[in-house]
mmCIF file of C-alpha atoms in Angstrom:
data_model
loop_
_atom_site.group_PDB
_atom_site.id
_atom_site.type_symbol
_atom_site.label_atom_id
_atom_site.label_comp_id
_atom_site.label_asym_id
_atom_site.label_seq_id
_atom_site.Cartn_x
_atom_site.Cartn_y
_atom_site.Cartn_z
ATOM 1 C CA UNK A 194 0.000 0.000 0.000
ATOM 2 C CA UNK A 195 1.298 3.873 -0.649
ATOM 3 C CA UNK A 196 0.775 5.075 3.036
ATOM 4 C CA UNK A 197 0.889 3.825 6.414
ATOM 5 C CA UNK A 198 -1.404 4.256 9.566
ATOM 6 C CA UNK A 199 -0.545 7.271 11.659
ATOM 7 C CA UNK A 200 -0.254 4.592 14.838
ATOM 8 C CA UNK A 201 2.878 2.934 13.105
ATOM 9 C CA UNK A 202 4.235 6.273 12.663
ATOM 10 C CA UNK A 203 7.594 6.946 14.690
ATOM 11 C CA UNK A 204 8.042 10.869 15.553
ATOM 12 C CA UNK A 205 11.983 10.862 17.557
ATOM 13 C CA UNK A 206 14.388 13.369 17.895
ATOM 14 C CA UNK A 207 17.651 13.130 16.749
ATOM 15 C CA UNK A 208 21.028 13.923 19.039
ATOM 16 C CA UNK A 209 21.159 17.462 17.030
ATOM 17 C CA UNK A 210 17.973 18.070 18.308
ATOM 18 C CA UNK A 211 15.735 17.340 15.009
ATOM 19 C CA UNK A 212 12.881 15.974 14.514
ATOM 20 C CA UNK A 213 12.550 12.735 11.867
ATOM 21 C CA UNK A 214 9.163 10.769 11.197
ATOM 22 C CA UNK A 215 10.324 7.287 10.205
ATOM 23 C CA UNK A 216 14.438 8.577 9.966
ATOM 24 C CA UNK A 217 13.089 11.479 7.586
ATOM 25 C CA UNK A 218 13.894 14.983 8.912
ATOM 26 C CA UNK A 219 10.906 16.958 9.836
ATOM 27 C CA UNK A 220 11.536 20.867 8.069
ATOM 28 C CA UNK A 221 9.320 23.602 10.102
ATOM 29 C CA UNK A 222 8.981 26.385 7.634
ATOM 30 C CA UNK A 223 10.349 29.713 9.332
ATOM 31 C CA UNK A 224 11.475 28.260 12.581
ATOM 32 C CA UNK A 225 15.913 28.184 13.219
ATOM 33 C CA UNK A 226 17.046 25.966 15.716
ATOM 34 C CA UNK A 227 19.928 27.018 17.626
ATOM 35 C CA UNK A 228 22.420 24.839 20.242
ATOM 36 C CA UNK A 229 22.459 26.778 23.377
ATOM 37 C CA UNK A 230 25.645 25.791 25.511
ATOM 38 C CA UNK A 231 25.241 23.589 28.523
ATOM 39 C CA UNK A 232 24.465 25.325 32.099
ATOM 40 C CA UNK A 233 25.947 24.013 34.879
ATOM 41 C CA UNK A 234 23.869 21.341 36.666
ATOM 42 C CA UNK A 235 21.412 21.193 33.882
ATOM 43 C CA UNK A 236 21.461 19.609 30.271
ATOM 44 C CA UNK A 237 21.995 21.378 27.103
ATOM 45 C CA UNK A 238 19.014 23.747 26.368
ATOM 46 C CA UNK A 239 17.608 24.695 22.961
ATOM 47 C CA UNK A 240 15.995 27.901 21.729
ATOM 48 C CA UNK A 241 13.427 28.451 18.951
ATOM 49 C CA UNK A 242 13.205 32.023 17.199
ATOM 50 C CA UNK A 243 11.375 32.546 14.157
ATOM 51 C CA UNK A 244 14.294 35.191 13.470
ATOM 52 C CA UNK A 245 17.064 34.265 15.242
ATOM 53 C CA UNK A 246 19.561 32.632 12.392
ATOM 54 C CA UNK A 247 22.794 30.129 13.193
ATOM 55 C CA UNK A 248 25.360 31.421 14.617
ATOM 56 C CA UNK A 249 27.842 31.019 18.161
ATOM 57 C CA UNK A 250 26.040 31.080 21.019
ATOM 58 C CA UNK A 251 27.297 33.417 23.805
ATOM 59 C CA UNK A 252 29.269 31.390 27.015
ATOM 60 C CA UNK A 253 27.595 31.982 29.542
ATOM 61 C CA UNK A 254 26.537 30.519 33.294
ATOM 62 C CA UNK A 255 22.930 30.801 34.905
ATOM 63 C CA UNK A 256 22.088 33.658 36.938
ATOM 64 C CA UNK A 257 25.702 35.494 36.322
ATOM 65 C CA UNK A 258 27.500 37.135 34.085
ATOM 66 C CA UNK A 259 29.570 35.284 31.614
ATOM 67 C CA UNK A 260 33.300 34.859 33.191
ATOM 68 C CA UNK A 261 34.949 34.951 29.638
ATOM 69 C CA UNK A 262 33.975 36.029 26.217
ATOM 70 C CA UNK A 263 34.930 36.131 22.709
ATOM 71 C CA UNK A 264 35.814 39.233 23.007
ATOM 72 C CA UNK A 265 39.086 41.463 21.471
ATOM 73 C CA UNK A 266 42.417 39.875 23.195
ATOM 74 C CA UNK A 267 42.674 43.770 24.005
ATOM 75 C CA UNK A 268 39.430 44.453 25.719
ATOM 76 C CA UNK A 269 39.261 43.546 29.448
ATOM 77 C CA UNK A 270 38.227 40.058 30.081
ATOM 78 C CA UNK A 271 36.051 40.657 33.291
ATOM 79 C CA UNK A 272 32.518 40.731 33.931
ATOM 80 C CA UNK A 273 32.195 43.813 35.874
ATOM 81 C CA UNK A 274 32.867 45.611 32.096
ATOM 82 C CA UNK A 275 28.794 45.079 31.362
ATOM 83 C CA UNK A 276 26.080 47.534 32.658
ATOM 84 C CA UNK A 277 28.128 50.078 31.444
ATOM 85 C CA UNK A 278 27.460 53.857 32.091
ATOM 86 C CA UNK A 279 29.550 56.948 32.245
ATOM 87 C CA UNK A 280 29.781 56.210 36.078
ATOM 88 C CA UNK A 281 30.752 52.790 35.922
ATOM 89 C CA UNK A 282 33.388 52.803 33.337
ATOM 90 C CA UNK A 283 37.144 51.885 34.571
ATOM 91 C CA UNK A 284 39.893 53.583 33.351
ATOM 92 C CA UNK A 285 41.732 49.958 32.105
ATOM 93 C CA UNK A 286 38.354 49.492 30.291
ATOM 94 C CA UNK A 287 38.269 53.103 28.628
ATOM 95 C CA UNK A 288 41.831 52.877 27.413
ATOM 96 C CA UNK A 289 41.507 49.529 25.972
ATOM 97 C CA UNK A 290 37.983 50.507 24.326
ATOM 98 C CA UNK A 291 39.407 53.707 22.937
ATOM 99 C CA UNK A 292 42.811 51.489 21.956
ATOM 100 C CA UNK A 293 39.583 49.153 19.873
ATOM 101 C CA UNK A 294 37.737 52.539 18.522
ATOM 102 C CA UNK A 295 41.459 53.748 16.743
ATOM 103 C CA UNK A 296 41.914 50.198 15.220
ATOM 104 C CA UNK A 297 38.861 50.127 13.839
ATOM 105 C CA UNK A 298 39.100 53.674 12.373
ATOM 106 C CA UNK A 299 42.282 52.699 10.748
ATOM 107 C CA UNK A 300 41.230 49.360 9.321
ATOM 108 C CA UNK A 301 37.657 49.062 9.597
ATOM 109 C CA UNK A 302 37.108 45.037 9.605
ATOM 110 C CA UNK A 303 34.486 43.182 7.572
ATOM 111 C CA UNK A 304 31.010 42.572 9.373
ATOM 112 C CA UNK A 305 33.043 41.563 12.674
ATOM 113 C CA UNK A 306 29.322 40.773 14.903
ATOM 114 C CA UNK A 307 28.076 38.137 11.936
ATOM 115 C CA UNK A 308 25.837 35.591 13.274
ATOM 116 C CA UNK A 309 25.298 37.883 16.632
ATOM 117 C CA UNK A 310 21.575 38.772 17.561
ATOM 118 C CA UNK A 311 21.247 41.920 19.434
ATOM 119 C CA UNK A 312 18.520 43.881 21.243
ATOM 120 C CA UNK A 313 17.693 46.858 22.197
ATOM 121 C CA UNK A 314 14.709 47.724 24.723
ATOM 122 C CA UNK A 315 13.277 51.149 25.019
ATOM 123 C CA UNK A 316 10.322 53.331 24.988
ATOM 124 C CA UNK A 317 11.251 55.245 21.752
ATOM 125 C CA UNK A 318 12.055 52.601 18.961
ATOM 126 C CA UNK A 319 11.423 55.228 16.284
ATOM 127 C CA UNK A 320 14.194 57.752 17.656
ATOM 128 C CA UNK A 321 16.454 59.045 15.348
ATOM 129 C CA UNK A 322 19.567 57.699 17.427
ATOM 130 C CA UNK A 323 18.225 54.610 18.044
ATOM 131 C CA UNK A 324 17.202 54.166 14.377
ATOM 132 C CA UNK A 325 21.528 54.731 13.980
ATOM 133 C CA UNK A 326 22.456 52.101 16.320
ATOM 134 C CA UNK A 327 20.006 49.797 14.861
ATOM 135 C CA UNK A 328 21.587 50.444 11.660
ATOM 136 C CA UNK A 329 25.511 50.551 12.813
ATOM 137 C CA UNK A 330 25.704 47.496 14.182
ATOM 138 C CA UNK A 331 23.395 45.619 11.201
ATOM 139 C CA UNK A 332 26.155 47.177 9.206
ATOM 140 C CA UNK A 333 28.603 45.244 11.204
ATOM 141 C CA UNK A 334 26.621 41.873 10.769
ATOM 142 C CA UNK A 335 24.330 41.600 13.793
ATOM 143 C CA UNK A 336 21.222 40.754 13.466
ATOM 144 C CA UNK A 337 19.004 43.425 15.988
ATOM 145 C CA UNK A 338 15.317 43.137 17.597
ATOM 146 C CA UNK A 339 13.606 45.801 18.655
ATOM 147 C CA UNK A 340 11.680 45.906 21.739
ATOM 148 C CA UNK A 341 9.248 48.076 22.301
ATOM 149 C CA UNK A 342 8.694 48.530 26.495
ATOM 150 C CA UNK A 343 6.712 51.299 28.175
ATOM 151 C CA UNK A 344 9.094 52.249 30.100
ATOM 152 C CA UNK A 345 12.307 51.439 31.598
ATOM 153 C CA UNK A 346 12.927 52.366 35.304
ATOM 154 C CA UNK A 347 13.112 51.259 38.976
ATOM 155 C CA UNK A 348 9.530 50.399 39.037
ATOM 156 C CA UNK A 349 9.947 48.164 35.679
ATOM 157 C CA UNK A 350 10.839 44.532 37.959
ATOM 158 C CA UNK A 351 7.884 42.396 37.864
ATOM 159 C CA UNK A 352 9.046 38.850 36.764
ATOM 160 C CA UNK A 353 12.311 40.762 35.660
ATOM 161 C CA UNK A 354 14.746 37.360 36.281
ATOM 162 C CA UNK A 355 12.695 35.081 34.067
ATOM 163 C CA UNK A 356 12.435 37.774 31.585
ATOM 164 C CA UNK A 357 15.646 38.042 31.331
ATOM 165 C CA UNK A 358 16.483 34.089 31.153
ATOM 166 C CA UNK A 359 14.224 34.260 28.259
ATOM 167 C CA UNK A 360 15.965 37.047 26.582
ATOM 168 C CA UNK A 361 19.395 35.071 27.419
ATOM 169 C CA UNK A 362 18.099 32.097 25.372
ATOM 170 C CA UNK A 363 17.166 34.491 22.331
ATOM 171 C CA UNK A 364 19.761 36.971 22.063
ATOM 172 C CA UNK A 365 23.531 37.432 22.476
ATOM 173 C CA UNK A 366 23.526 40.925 24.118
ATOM 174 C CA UNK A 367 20.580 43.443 25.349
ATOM 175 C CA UNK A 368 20.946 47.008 24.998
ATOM 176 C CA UNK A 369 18.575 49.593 27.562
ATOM 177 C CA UNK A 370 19.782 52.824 26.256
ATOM 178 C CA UNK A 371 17.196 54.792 28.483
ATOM 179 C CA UNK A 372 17.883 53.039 31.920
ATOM 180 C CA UNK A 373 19.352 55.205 34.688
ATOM 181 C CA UNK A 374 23.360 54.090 35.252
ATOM 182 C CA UNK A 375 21.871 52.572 39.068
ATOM 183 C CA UNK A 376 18.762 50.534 37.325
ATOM 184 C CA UNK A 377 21.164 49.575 34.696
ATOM 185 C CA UNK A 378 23.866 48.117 37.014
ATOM 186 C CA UNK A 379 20.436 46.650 39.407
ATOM 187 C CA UNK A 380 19.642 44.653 35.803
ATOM 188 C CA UNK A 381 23.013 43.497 34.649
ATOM 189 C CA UNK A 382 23.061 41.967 38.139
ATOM 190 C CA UNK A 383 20.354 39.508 37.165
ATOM 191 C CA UNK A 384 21.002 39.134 33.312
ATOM 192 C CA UNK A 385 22.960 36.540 31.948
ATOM 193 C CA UNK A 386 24.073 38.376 29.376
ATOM 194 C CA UNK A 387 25.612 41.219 28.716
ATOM 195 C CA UNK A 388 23.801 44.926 29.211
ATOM 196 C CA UNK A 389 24.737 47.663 27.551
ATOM 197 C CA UNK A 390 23.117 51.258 28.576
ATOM 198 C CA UNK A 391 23.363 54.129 26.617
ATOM 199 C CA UNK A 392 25.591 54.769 23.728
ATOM 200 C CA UNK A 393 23.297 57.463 21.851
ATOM 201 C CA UNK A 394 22.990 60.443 23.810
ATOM 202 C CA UNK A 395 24.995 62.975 24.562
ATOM 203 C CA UNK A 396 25.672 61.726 28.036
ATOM 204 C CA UNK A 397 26.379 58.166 27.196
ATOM 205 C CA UNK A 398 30.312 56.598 27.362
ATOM 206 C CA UNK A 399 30.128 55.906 23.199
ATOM 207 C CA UNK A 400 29.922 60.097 22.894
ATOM 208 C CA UNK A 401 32.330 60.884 25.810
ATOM 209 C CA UNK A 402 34.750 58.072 24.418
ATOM 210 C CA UNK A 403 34.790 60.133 21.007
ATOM 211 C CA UNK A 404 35.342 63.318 22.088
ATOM 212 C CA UNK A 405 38.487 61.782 24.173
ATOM 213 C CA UNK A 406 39.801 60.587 20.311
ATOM 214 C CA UNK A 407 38.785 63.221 19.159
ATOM 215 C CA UNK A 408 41.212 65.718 21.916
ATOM 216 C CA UNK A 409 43.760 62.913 22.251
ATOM 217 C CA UNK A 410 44.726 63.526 25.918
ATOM 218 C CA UNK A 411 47.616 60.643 25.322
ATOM 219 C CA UNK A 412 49.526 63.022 23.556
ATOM 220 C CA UNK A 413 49.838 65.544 26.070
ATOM 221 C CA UNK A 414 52.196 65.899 29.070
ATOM 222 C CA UNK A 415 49.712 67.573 31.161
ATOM 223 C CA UNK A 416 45.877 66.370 31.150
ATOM 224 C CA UNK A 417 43.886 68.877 28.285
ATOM 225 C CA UNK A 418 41.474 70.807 29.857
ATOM 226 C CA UNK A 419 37.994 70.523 28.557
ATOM 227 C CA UNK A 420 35.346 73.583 29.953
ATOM 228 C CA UNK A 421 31.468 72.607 29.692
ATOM 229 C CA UNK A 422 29.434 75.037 28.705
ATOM 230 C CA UNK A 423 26.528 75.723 30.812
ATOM 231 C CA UNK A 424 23.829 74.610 27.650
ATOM 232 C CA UNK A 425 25.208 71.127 27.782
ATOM 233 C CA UNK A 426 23.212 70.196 31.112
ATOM 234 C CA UNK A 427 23.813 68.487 34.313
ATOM 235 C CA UNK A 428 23.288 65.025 33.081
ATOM 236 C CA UNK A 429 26.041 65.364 30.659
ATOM 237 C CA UNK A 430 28.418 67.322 32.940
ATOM 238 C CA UNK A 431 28.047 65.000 36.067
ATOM 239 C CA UNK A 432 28.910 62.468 33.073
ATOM 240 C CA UNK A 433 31.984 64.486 32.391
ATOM 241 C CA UNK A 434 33.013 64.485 36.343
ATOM 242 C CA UNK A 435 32.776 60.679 36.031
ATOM 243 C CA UNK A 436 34.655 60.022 33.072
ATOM 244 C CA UNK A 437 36.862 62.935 32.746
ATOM 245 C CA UNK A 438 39.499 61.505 34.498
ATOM 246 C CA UNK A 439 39.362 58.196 33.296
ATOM 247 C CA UNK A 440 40.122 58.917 30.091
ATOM 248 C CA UNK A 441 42.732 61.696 30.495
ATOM 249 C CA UNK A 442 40.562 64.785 30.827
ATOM 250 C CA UNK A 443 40.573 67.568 33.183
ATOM 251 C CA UNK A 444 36.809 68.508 33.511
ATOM 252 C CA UNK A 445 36.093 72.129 34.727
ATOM 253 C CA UNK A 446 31.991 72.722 34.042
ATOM 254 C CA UNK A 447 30.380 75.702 33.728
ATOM 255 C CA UNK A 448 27.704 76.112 36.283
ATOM 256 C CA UNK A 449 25.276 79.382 37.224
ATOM 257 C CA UNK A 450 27.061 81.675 34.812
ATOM 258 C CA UNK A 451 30.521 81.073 37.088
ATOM 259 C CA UNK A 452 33.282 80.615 34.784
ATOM 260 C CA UNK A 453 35.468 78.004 35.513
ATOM 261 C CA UNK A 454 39.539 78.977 35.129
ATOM 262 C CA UNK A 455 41.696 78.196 32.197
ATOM 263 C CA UNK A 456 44.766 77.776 30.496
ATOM 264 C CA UNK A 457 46.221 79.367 27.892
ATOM 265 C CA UNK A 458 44.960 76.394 25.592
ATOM 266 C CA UNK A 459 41.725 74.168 26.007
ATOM 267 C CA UNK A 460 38.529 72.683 24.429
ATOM 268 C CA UNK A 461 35.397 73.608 24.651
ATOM 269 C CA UNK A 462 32.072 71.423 24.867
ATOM 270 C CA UNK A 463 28.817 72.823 23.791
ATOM 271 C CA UNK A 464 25.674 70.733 22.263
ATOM 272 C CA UNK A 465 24.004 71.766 18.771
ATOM 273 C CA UNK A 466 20.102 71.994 18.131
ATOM 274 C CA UNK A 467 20.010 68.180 18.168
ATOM 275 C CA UNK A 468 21.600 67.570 21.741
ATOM 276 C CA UNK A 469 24.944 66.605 19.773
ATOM 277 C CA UNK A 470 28.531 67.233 21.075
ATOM 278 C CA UNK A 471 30.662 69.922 19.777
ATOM 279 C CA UNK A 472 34.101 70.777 20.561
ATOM 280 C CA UNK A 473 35.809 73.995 20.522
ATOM 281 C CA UNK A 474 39.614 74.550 20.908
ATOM 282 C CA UNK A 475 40.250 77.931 22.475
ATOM 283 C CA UNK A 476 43.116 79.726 23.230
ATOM 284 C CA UNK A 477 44.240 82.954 25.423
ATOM 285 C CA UNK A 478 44.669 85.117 22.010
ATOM 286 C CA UNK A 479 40.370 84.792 21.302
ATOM 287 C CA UNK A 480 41.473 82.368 18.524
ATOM 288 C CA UNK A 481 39.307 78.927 18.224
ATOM 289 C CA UNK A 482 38.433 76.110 15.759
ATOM 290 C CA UNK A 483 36.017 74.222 15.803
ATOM 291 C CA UNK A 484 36.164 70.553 15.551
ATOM 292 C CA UNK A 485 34.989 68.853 12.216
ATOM 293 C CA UNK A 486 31.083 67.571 12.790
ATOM 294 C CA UNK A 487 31.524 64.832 10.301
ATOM 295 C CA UNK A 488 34.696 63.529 12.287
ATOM 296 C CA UNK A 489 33.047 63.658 15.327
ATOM 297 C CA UNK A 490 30.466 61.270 13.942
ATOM 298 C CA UNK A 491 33.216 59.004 12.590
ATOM 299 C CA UNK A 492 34.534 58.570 16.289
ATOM 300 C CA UNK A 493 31.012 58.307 17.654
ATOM 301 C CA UNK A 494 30.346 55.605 15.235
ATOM 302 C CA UNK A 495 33.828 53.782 16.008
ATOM 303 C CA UNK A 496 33.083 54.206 20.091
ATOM 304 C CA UNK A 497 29.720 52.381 19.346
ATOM 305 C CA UNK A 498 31.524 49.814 17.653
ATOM 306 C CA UNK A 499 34.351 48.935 20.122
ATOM 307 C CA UNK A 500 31.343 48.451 22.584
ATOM 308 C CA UNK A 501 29.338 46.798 20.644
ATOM 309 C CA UNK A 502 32.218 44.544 19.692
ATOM 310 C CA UNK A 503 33.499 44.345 23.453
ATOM 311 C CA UNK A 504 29.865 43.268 24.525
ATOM 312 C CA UNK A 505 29.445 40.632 21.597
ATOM 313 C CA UNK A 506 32.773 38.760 20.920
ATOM 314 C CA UNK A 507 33.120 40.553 17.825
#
């Protein structure tokens, strides 16, 4: 006869994990099957995304943050790098990410995050600098979701740890660009994967980091002495305090119309229409020049990168 009764049908699984009626593979139109690596304790577990392609799985442990990654031989090798904000970064970190950032700007490499899967959670999915990250890092191979949440704050933890096991089993990295640098740091705590915060606005470490390439404080003998202008805002100057050092700087802000003292050579920060950095370099003669917009992008864009890299092994 040409068929056979469903009862003497024989649905197994494989050791790979696929399904075979009578030795025959079983295709699911739509539906990638990826390996996830064994937790400790437990067997291996397998995830199921409609858009999640093949690719390496991140190493990582249940409940903690992943004690090694694939990461640049040059980028710190320790958990305490994820969660990052301008607050939390280390000044090991920031030279090895800005080290990363200069590599990259001399020989950009060829779609370094393939077969990564990225997201991104926050309230404005349709924002313009969003919309740029999303874009950067499909440019570098990733594959990016994103999640649209109401919001994203200290009241946002309801069933927080399973959501984030779930995420773990779908993506290699989750980015909360609008998460306060203590909520962020509370998260990372409880994701195992790695966070990322903000690297879009002008507060965030990706815009800092470029402004640091862009002044070069290496080069100098003394630390360069960057004034904020009073129009920038407190969020980005207590940034500044936090960072300023780190990466070479010597931060004086501008607060209540109180000028703060000078050289007789330093930059300037002041934010355009758009909220984006601009540096000035001044001197005691009334001469300055401003720095190029378009380069400034090219750092920002190469700072995004060596975190985005750092974060996914890339």
């Amino acid at each position: 006869m040409g068929y056979q009764r469903a009862s003497t049908l024989r649905n197994s699984r494989s050791p790979d994990g696929k399904r075979s009626v009578n030795g025959q593979a079983l295709a699911v139109p739509g539906l990638r099957r990826r390996q996830e690596p064994a937790f400790r304790g437990r067997g291996p577990l397998t995830a199921v995304d409609g858009d999640q392609g093949p690719g390496p799985a991140p190493s990582y442990r249940a409940g903690i943050f992943p004690a090694t990654m694939s990461a640049s031989p040059s980028l710190a090798q320790t958990a305490d790098r994820f969660g990052w904000s301008a607050q939390s970064l280390s000044r090991d970190h920031a030279r090895a990410l800005l080290a990363c950032a200069r590599r990259i700007e001399a020989a950009p490499p060829s779609r370094p995050l393939a077969g990564r899967h990225l997201a991104i959670a926050t309230p404005t999915p349709r924002h313009a600098g969003i919309q740029q990250l999303r874009d950067r890092a499909v440019g570098l191979g990733a594959r990016v979701s994103l999640i649209p949440v109401p919001s994203v704050d200290e009241r946002s933890v309801a069933g927080v740890d399973d959501t984030c096991r779930v995420l773990a089993r779908m993506y290699d990295a989750l980015i909360v660009p609008d998460a306060s640098p203590a909520w962020l740091a509370w998260l990372a705590g409880r994701c195992p994967m790695p966070v990322l915060g903000d690297l879009v606005s002008a507060a965030s470490p990706a815009w800092l980091a470029a402004c640091a390439l862009a002044i070069e404080p290496d080069k100098s003998t003394q630390p360069p002495v960057l004034v904020l202008l009073e129009r920038v805002g407190e969020t980005v100057c207590s940034a500044w305090e936090a960072v300023g050092p780190v990466v070479g700087l010597d931060v004086r802000p501008r607060r209540s119309g109180v000028a703060a003292p000078v050289p007789d050579a330093w930059w300037q920060l002041d934010v355009d229409d758009q909220g984006q950095p601009q540096l000035v370099a001044c001197d005691s003669t009334g001469t300055t020049q401003s720095f190029p917009a378009d380069r400034m992008r090219q750092h920002h864009a190469a700072m995004q990168e060596a975190f985005l890299r750092d974060a996914l092994g890339g």
